[in-house]
Amino acid sequence: MFAFLYALGCLCNDNVFVQEVSLLPPYVDEIGRFLNWKTSGEQVIKVHGKDSFVQLGYSSPNSSGAILASHPIGSEKFGIDMIIEIEEDGKEDGDDGMAVWISNEDTFNEGSCFGRSCSFKGLLIVIKPSGKSYIGVKAGDVLINPNNIVRSFDRIEYRNFPTGEKLVLRIEQKDYELSIYLGEPDNLSLVHSYRSNVVKEGDTLGVSAATDRSSTSFRIVGIEGYHLKNMGGMYTKEDVHSGGKLIWILLAAVVSVTAYYLYNIQIKKGN
């Protein structure tokens, strides 16, 4: 399966696909272990018709879950495309949210910042879908005040997160600039950028989510990591913007076998 995914990555993209920091269906091995990812709290793999995803935390109040890559990103010239989906049970304002971070931490530190610790060094991206919903970004010495979180960010963008809609979160670093994008696959918009290499070669990626009073479902449909090729000191437009296309091709190629694969895992566990 993974040889097939790697071959597709080489054929469909000029960038270098990095399996170790990617999370694609069927997400786990034949005995149900996550591949290349450490876990904390609750995680659920679900298949809804043709859709499959990893849910962080249960769809119930006061639940949380997290995943942390077992391997570093491995380059300061990289891109990460993450397909996320949020299913809300209502619009009540609460402390529900998702945190995406890149840091030099190799262990997960639980805390009140949407499942993880609010103090570390690196990059933090927060998505809060309920109430006055927003995406917030902070880099460098991250110190978030949970009691006044919106004042802690370098940049905050208020926007809606339609329930059940798949969005792409892109993190990209090249030419001493790190940029964060969010939007539909063919319509990404810049959220914020930093004129420095915020992410270092040995840093790792993590994602957490937590519910408060609601039963919101925070879902990861897929994560694709890739290194950007240096074309004689310059990056081509295709290098920068074609990463998101690969993840849809990979997901389309494997989604037909995911349900069958997970079904076999359940049968083996039952025996």
mmCIF file of C-alpha atoms in Angstrom:
data_model
loop_
_atom_site.group_PDB
_atom_site.id
_atom_site.type_symbol
_atom_site.label_atom_id
_atom_site.label_comp_id
_atom_site.label_asym_id
_atom_site.label_seq_id
_atom_site.Cartn_x
_atom_site.Cartn_y
_atom_site.Cartn_z
ATOM 1 C CA MET A 1 0.000 0.000 0.000
ATOM 2 C CA PHE A 2 2.656 2.532 0.997
ATOM 3 C CA ALA A 3 4.881 1.656 -1.943
ATOM 4 C CA PHE A 4 1.855 2.463 -4.104
ATOM 5 C CA LEU A 5 1.317 5.806 -2.339
ATOM 6 C CA TYR A 6 4.985 6.709 -2.694
ATOM 7 C CA ALA A 7 4.959 5.864 -6.399
ATOM 8 C CA LEU A 8 1.887 8.034 -6.910
ATOM 9 C CA GLY A 9 3.638 10.879 -5.119
ATOM 10 C CA CYS A 10 6.651 10.657 -7.411
ATOM 11 C CA LEU A 11 4.480 10.517 -10.564
ATOM 12 C CA CYS A 12 1.936 13.203 -9.668
ATOM 13 C CA ASN A 13 4.100 15.893 -8.115
ATOM 14 C CA ASP A 14 7.431 17.608 -8.711
ATOM 15 C CA ASN A 15 7.827 17.945 -4.939
ATOM 16 C CA VAL A 16 9.276 15.170 -2.785
ATOM 17 C CA PHE A 17 6.490 13.350 -0.943
ATOM 18 C CA VAL A 18 7.433 12.646 2.713
ATOM 19 C CA GLN A 19 5.597 9.605 4.026
ATOM 20 C CA GLU A 20 6.915 9.976 7.592
ATOM 21 C CA VAL A 21 4.989 13.225 8.204
ATOM 22 C CA SER A 22 1.909 12.268 6.177
ATOM 23 C CA LEU A 23 -1.334 10.668 7.340
ATOM 24 C CA LEU A 24 -3.410 9.061 4.598
ATOM 25 C CA PRO A 25 -6.074 6.327 4.517
ATOM 26 C CA PRO A 26 -6.223 3.692 5.874
ATOM 27 C CA TYR A 27 -4.232 5.571 8.594
ATOM 28 C CA VAL A 28 -3.285 2.438 10.570
ATOM 29 C CA ASP A 29 -1.490 -0.857 9.957
ATOM 30 C CA GLU A 30 -3.111 -4.288 9.848
ATOM 31 C CA ILE A 31 -3.339 -4.544 13.642
ATOM 32 C CA GLY A 32 -4.763 -1.054 14.122
ATOM 33 C CA ARG A 33 -1.635 0.940 15.053
ATOM 34 C CA PHE A 34 -1.121 4.460 13.720
ATOM 35 C CA LEU A 35 1.767 4.615 11.261
ATOM 36 C CA ASN A 36 4.528 7.151 12.052
ATOM 37 C CA TRP A 37 2.363 8.948 14.626
ATOM 38 C CA LYS A 38 2.238 9.005 18.429
ATOM 39 C CA THR A 39 -1.195 9.415 19.999
ATOM 40 C CA SER A 40 -2.677 10.865 23.176
ATOM 41 C CA GLY A 41 -6.231 10.991 24.503
ATOM 42 C CA GLU A 42 -9.001 9.660 22.255
ATOM 43 C CA GLN A 43 -8.819 9.094 18.510
ATOM 44 C CA VAL A 44 -11.462 7.420 16.372
ATOM 45 C CA ILE A 45 -11.166 6.238 12.769
ATOM 46 C CA LYS A 46 -14.516 6.427 11.029
ATOM 47 C CA VAL A 47 -15.810 5.529 7.595
ATOM 48 C CA HIS A 48 -18.951 7.349 6.394
ATOM 49 C CA GLY A 49 -19.879 6.027 2.962
ATOM 50 C CA LYS A 50 -17.007 7.016 0.690
ATOM 51 C CA ASP A 51 -15.480 9.327 3.309
ATOM 52 C CA SER A 52 -12.993 8.283 5.975
ATOM 53 C CA PHE A 53 -11.252 10.380 8.610
ATOM 54 C CA VAL A 54 -9.421 10.419 11.935
ATOM 55 C CA GLN A 55 -11.468 12.137 14.636
ATOM 56 C CA LEU A 56 -9.559 13.741 17.516
ATOM 57 C CA GLY A 57 -11.607 13.234 20.673
ATOM 58 C CA TYR A 58 -15.116 11.860 20.868
ATOM 59 C CA SER A 59 -18.245 13.668 19.657
ATOM 60 C CA SER A 60 -19.152 14.491 23.240
ATOM 61 C CA PRO A 61 -18.443 17.255 25.770
ATOM 62 C CA ASN A 62 -15.074 17.451 27.546
ATOM 63 C CA SER A 63 -13.183 15.144 25.213
ATOM 64 C CA SER A 64 -9.778 15.601 23.602
ATOM 65 C CA GLY A 65 -7.272 13.788 21.428
ATOM 66 C CA ALA A 66 -3.922 14.459 19.788
ATOM 67 C CA ILE A 67 -1.430 13.036 17.313
ATOM 68 C CA LEU A 68 2.285 13.856 17.103
ATOM 69 C CA ALA A 69 4.555 12.859 14.225
ATOM 70 C CA SER A 70 7.191 10.300 15.210
ATOM 71 C CA HIS A 71 9.676 11.798 12.738
ATOM 72 C CA PRO A 72 10.808 15.404 12.167
ATOM 73 C CA ILE A 73 9.908 17.315 9.018
ATOM 74 C CA GLY A 74 13.558 16.996 7.969
ATOM 75 C CA SER A 75 13.944 20.156 5.887
ATOM 76 C CA GLU A 76 13.542 23.911 6.238
ATOM 77 C CA LYS A 77 12.079 23.997 2.693
ATOM 78 C CA PHE A 78 8.813 22.130 3.045
ATOM 79 C CA GLY A 79 5.064 22.140 2.622
ATOM 80 C CA ILE A 80 2.274 20.483 4.599
ATOM 81 C CA ASP A 81 -1.297 20.197 3.332
ATOM 82 C CA MET A 82 -3.887 19.137 5.886
ATOM 83 C CA ILE A 83 -7.493 18.422 4.950
ATOM 84 C CA ILE A 84 -9.772 19.080 7.912
ATOM 85 C CA GLU A 85 -13.505 18.839 8.476
ATOM 86 C CA ILE A 86 -15.513 20.169 11.421
ATOM 87 C CA GLU A 87 -18.981 18.861 12.231
ATOM 88 C CA GLU A 88 -20.751 21.080 14.764
ATOM 89 C CA ASP A 89 -23.828 20.246 16.812
ATOM 90 C CA GLY A 90 -24.752 23.913 17.260
ATOM 91 C CA LYS A 91 -23.429 27.464 17.401
ATOM 92 C CA GLU A 92 -23.102 27.782 21.172
ATOM 93 C CA ASP A 93 -19.903 29.619 22.048
ATOM 94 C CA GLY A 94 -17.464 27.520 24.024
ATOM 95 C CA ASP A 95 -13.822 26.529 24.330
ATOM 96 C CA ASP A 96 -13.951 23.970 21.511
ATOM 97 C CA GLY A 97 -11.125 24.100 19.011
ATOM 98 C CA MET A 98 -8.252 22.534 17.116
ATOM 99 C CA ALA A 99 -4.546 23.312 17.506
ATOM 100 C CA VAL A 100 -1.884 22.610 14.870
ATOM 101 C CA TRP A 101 1.730 23.158 15.842
ATOM 102 C CA ILE A 102 5.320 22.628 14.743
ATOM 103 C CA SER A 103 8.012 22.668 17.434
ATOM 104 C CA ASN A 104 11.131 20.893 18.668
ATOM 105 C CA GLU A 105 9.051 18.882 21.165
ATOM 106 C CA ASP A 106 9.285 15.127 20.651
ATOM 107 C CA THR A 107 6.650 14.339 23.280
ATOM 108 C CA PHE A 108 3.081 15.584 23.614
ATOM 109 C CA ASN A 109 2.444 18.088 26.403
ATOM 110 C CA GLU A 110 -1.218 18.174 27.373
ATOM 111 C CA GLY A 111 -2.769 21.471 28.414
ATOM 112 C CA SER A 112 -5.641 23.938 28.156
ATOM 113 C CA CYS A 113 -4.790 25.296 24.689
ATOM 114 C CA PHE A 114 -7.291 23.107 22.793
ATOM 115 C CA GLY A 115 -5.753 19.943 24.150
ATOM 116 C CA ARG A 116 -2.079 20.910 24.291
ATOM 117 C CA SER A 117 0.203 23.055 26.475
ATOM 118 C CA CYS A 118 -0.071 26.810 25.930
ATOM 119 C CA SER A 119 3.662 27.494 26.294
ATOM 120 C CA PHE A 120 6.373 26.348 23.860
ATOM 121 C CA LYS A 121 8.690 27.600 21.108
ATOM 122 C CA GLY A 122 7.681 27.177 17.468
ATOM 123 C CA LEU A 123 4.517 27.707 15.405
ATOM 124 C CA LEU A 124 0.907 27.476 16.604
ATOM 125 C CA ILE A 125 -2.254 27.623 14.488
ATOM 126 C CA VAL A 126 -5.626 27.558 16.248
ATOM 127 C CA ILE A 127 -9.041 27.005 14.667
ATOM 128 C CA LYS A 128 -12.069 27.890 16.791
ATOM 129 C CA PRO A 129 -15.328 27.096 14.942
ATOM 130 C CA SER A 130 -18.004 28.112 17.459
ATOM 131 C CA GLY A 131 -19.281 31.510 18.571
ATOM 132 C CA LYS A 132 -17.121 34.256 17.051
ATOM 133 C CA SER A 133 -15.159 31.742 14.982
ATOM 134 C CA TYR A 134 -11.598 32.389 13.823
ATOM 135 C CA ILE A 135 -8.183 31.086 12.826
ATOM 136 C CA GLY A 136 -5.284 32.445 14.887
ATOM 137 C CA VAL A 137 -1.513 32.223 14.311
ATOM 138 C CA LYS A 138 1.423 32.665 16.690
ATOM 139 C CA ALA A 139 5.149 31.988 16.112
ATOM 140 C CA GLY A 140 8.364 32.182 18.120
ATOM 141 C CA ASP A 141 7.956 32.090 21.885
ATOM 142 C CA VAL A 142 4.363 30.883 22.099
ATOM 143 C CA LEU A 143 2.692 31.857 25.364
ATOM 144 C CA ILE A 144 -1.103 31.698 25.147
ATOM 145 C CA ASN A 145 -3.364 33.060 27.872
ATOM 146 C CA PRO A 146 -6.426 30.749 27.851
ATOM 147 C CA ASN A 147 -8.484 33.459 29.573
ATOM 148 C CA ASN A 148 -7.809 35.989 26.792
ATOM 149 C CA ILE A 149 -6.640 33.864 23.908
ATOM 150 C CA VAL A 150 -7.489 36.233 21.032
ATOM 151 C CA ARG A 151 -4.945 38.793 22.277
ATOM 152 C CA SER A 152 -2.178 36.189 22.236
ATOM 153 C CA PHE A 153 -1.920 35.766 18.449
ATOM 154 C CA ASP A 154 0.279 37.549 15.911
ATOM 155 C CA ARG A 155 -2.625 37.364 13.483
ATOM 156 C CA ILE A 156 -6.289 36.478 13.897
ATOM 157 C CA GLU A 157 -8.804 36.164 11.064
ATOM 158 C CA TYR A 158 -12.496 35.894 11.847
ATOM 159 C CA ARG A 159 -14.302 33.594 9.442
ATOM 160 C CA ASN A 160 -16.995 30.935 9.263
ATOM 161 C CA PHE A 161 -16.295 27.213 9.250
ATOM 162 C CA PRO A 162 -19.349 25.658 7.536
ATOM 163 C CA THR A 163 -20.217 22.379 9.212
ATOM 164 C CA GLY A 164 -19.166 19.334 7.205
ATOM 165 C CA GLU A 165 -17.129 21.328 4.657
ATOM 166 C CA LYS A 166 -13.629 20.072 3.844
ATOM 167 C CA LEU A 167 -10.938 22.747 4.038
ATOM 168 C CA VAL A 168 -7.217 22.677 3.306
ATOM 169 C CA LEU A 169 -4.769 24.156 5.793
ATOM 170 C CA ARG A 170 -1.399 24.695 4.116
ATOM 171 C CA ILE A 171 1.879 25.476 5.896
ATOM 172 C CA GLU A 172 4.738 26.302 3.549
ATOM 173 C CA GLN A 173 8.279 27.516 4.171
ATOM 174 C CA LYS A 174 10.692 28.628 1.437
ATOM 175 C CA ASP A 175 13.128 31.472 0.717
ATOM 176 C CA TYR A 176 13.230 32.425 4.427
ATOM 177 C CA GLU A 177 9.479 32.930 4.534
ATOM 178 C CA LEU A 178 6.832 30.821 6.260
ATOM 179 C CA SER A 179 3.235 31.187 5.052
ATOM 180 C CA ILE A 180 -0.089 29.806 6.298
ATOM 181 C CA TYR A 181 -3.042 29.386 3.926
ATOM 182 C CA LEU A 182 -6.616 28.211 4.458
ATOM 183 C CA GLY A 183 -9.540 27.592 2.136
ATOM 184 C CA GLU A 184 -11.103 25.254 -0.367
ATOM 185 C CA PRO A 185 -8.643 23.101 -2.350
ATOM 186 C CA ASP A 186 -8.666 25.365 -5.424
ATOM 187 C CA ASN A 187 -9.135 28.628 -3.553
ATOM 188 C CA LEU A 188 -6.584 29.008 -0.765
ATOM 189 C CA SER A 189 -6.138 32.431 0.812
ATOM 190 C CA LEU A 190 -3.139 33.681 2.774
ATOM 191 C CA VAL A 191 -3.778 33.957 6.512
ATOM 192 C CA HIS A 192 -0.354 35.192 7.622
ATOM 193 C CA SER A 193 3.344 34.987 6.764
ATOM 194 C CA TYR A 194 6.664 35.450 8.584
ATOM 195 C CA ARG A 195 9.872 36.685 6.957
ATOM 196 C CA SER A 196 12.026 34.019 8.581
ATOM 197 C CA ASN A 197 12.512 30.270 8.811
ATOM 198 C CA VAL A 198 10.261 29.748 11.815
ATOM 199 C CA VAL A 199 10.456 25.948 11.441
ATOM 200 C CA LYS A 200 13.837 24.258 11.868
ATOM 201 C CA GLU A 201 15.003 21.008 10.286
ATOM 202 C CA GLY A 202 14.468 18.856 13.393
ATOM 203 C CA ASP A 203 10.997 20.182 14.303
ATOM 204 C CA THR A 204 7.925 17.952 14.394
ATOM 205 C CA LEU A 205 4.242 18.388 13.527
ATOM 206 C CA GLY A 206 1.362 17.831 15.935
ATOM 207 C CA VAL A 207 -2.420 18.256 15.967
ATOM 208 C CA SER A 208 -4.844 18.275 18.886
ATOM 209 C CA ALA A 209 -8.518 19.073 19.433
ATOM 210 C CA ALA A 210 -10.773 19.472 22.443
ATOM 211 C CA THR A 211 -14.479 19.933 23.088
ATOM 212 C CA ASP A 212 -15.996 21.962 25.897
ATOM 213 C CA ARG A 213 -19.784 21.886 26.313
ATOM 214 C CA SER A 214 -20.580 20.795 22.762
ATOM 215 C CA SER A 215 -20.308 17.568 20.784
ATOM 216 C CA THR A 216 -18.299 19.043 17.914
ATOM 217 C CA SER A 217 -16.382 16.553 15.771
ATOM 218 C CA PHE A 218 -12.845 17.581 14.721
ATOM 219 C CA ARG A 219 -11.705 15.458 11.789
ATOM 220 C CA ILE A 220 -8.472 14.984 9.862
ATOM 221 C CA VAL A 221 -9.201 13.614 6.399
ATOM 222 C CA GLY A 222 -5.542 13.542 5.402
ATOM 223 C CA ILE A 223 -2.107 15.112 5.858
ATOM 224 C CA GLU A 224 0.471 15.318 3.076
ATOM 225 C CA GLY A 225 4.033 16.397 3.837
ATOM 226 C CA TYR A 226 6.474 17.264 1.069
ATOM 227 C CA HIS A 227 9.897 18.837 0.605
ATOM 228 C CA LEU A 228 10.197 21.634 -1.940
ATOM 229 C CA LYS A 229 12.733 21.010 -4.681
ATOM 230 C CA ASN A 230 15.268 23.735 -5.337
ATOM 231 C CA MET A 231 15.374 24.465 -9.069
ATOM 232 C CA GLY A 232 18.714 26.254 -9.471
ATOM 233 C CA GLY A 233 18.060 28.473 -6.481
ATOM 234 C CA MET A 234 14.500 29.297 -7.577
ATOM 235 C CA TYR A 235 11.174 27.614 -6.913
ATOM 236 C CA THR A 236 8.769 27.121 -9.772
ATOM 237 C CA LYS A 237 5.104 28.021 -9.410
ATOM 238 C CA GLU A 238 4.251 24.330 -9.733
ATOM 239 C CA ASP A 239 6.562 23.489 -6.829
ATOM 240 C CA VAL A 240 4.807 25.955 -4.579
ATOM 241 C CA HIS A 241 1.160 25.362 -5.410
ATOM 242 C CA SER A 242 0.751 21.791 -6.673
ATOM 243 C CA GLY A 243 1.074 20.053 -3.313
ATOM 244 C CA GLY A 244 -2.638 20.156 -2.528
ATOM 245 C CA LYS A 245 -3.558 18.317 -5.732
ATOM 246 C CA LEU A 246 -1.619 15.207 -4.774
ATOM 247 C CA ILE A 247 -3.464 14.589 -1.551
ATOM 248 C CA TRP A 248 -6.808 14.521 -3.377
ATOM 249 C CA ILE A 249 -5.418 12.061 -5.944
ATOM 250 C CA LEU A 250 -4.053 9.830 -3.193
ATOM 251 C CA LEU A 251 -7.284 9.939 -1.221
ATOM 252 C CA ALA A 252 -9.345 9.150 -4.313
ATOM 253 C CA ALA A 253 -7.061 6.221 -5.133
ATOM 254 C CA VAL A 254 -7.289 4.563 -1.722
ATOM 255 C CA VAL A 255 -10.764 5.469 -0.481
ATOM 256 C CA SER A 256 -12.332 2.522 -2.319
ATOM 257 C CA VAL A 257 -10.258 0.057 -0.263
ATOM 258 C CA THR A 258 -10.280 1.870 3.092
ATOM 259 C CA ALA A 259 -13.629 0.560 4.330
ATOM 260 C CA TYR A 260 -12.685 -3.004 3.400
ATOM 261 C CA TYR A 261 -9.281 -2.650 5.081
ATOM 262 C CA LEU A 262 -10.717 -1.308 8.338
ATOM 263 C CA TYR A 263 -13.424 -3.975 8.271
ATOM 264 C CA ASN A 264 -10.723 -6.663 8.142
ATOM 265 C CA ILE A 265 -8.997 -5.079 11.139
ATOM 266 C CA GLN A 266 -12.225 -5.288 13.137
ATOM 267 C CA ILE A 267 -12.696 -8.925 12.103
ATOM 268 C CA LYS A 268 -9.161 -9.765 13.260
ATOM 269 C CA LYS A 269 -9.720 -8.005 16.579
ATOM 270 C CA GLY A 270 -12.993 -9.894 17.012
ATOM 271 C CA ASN A 271 -11.185 -13.180 16.540
#
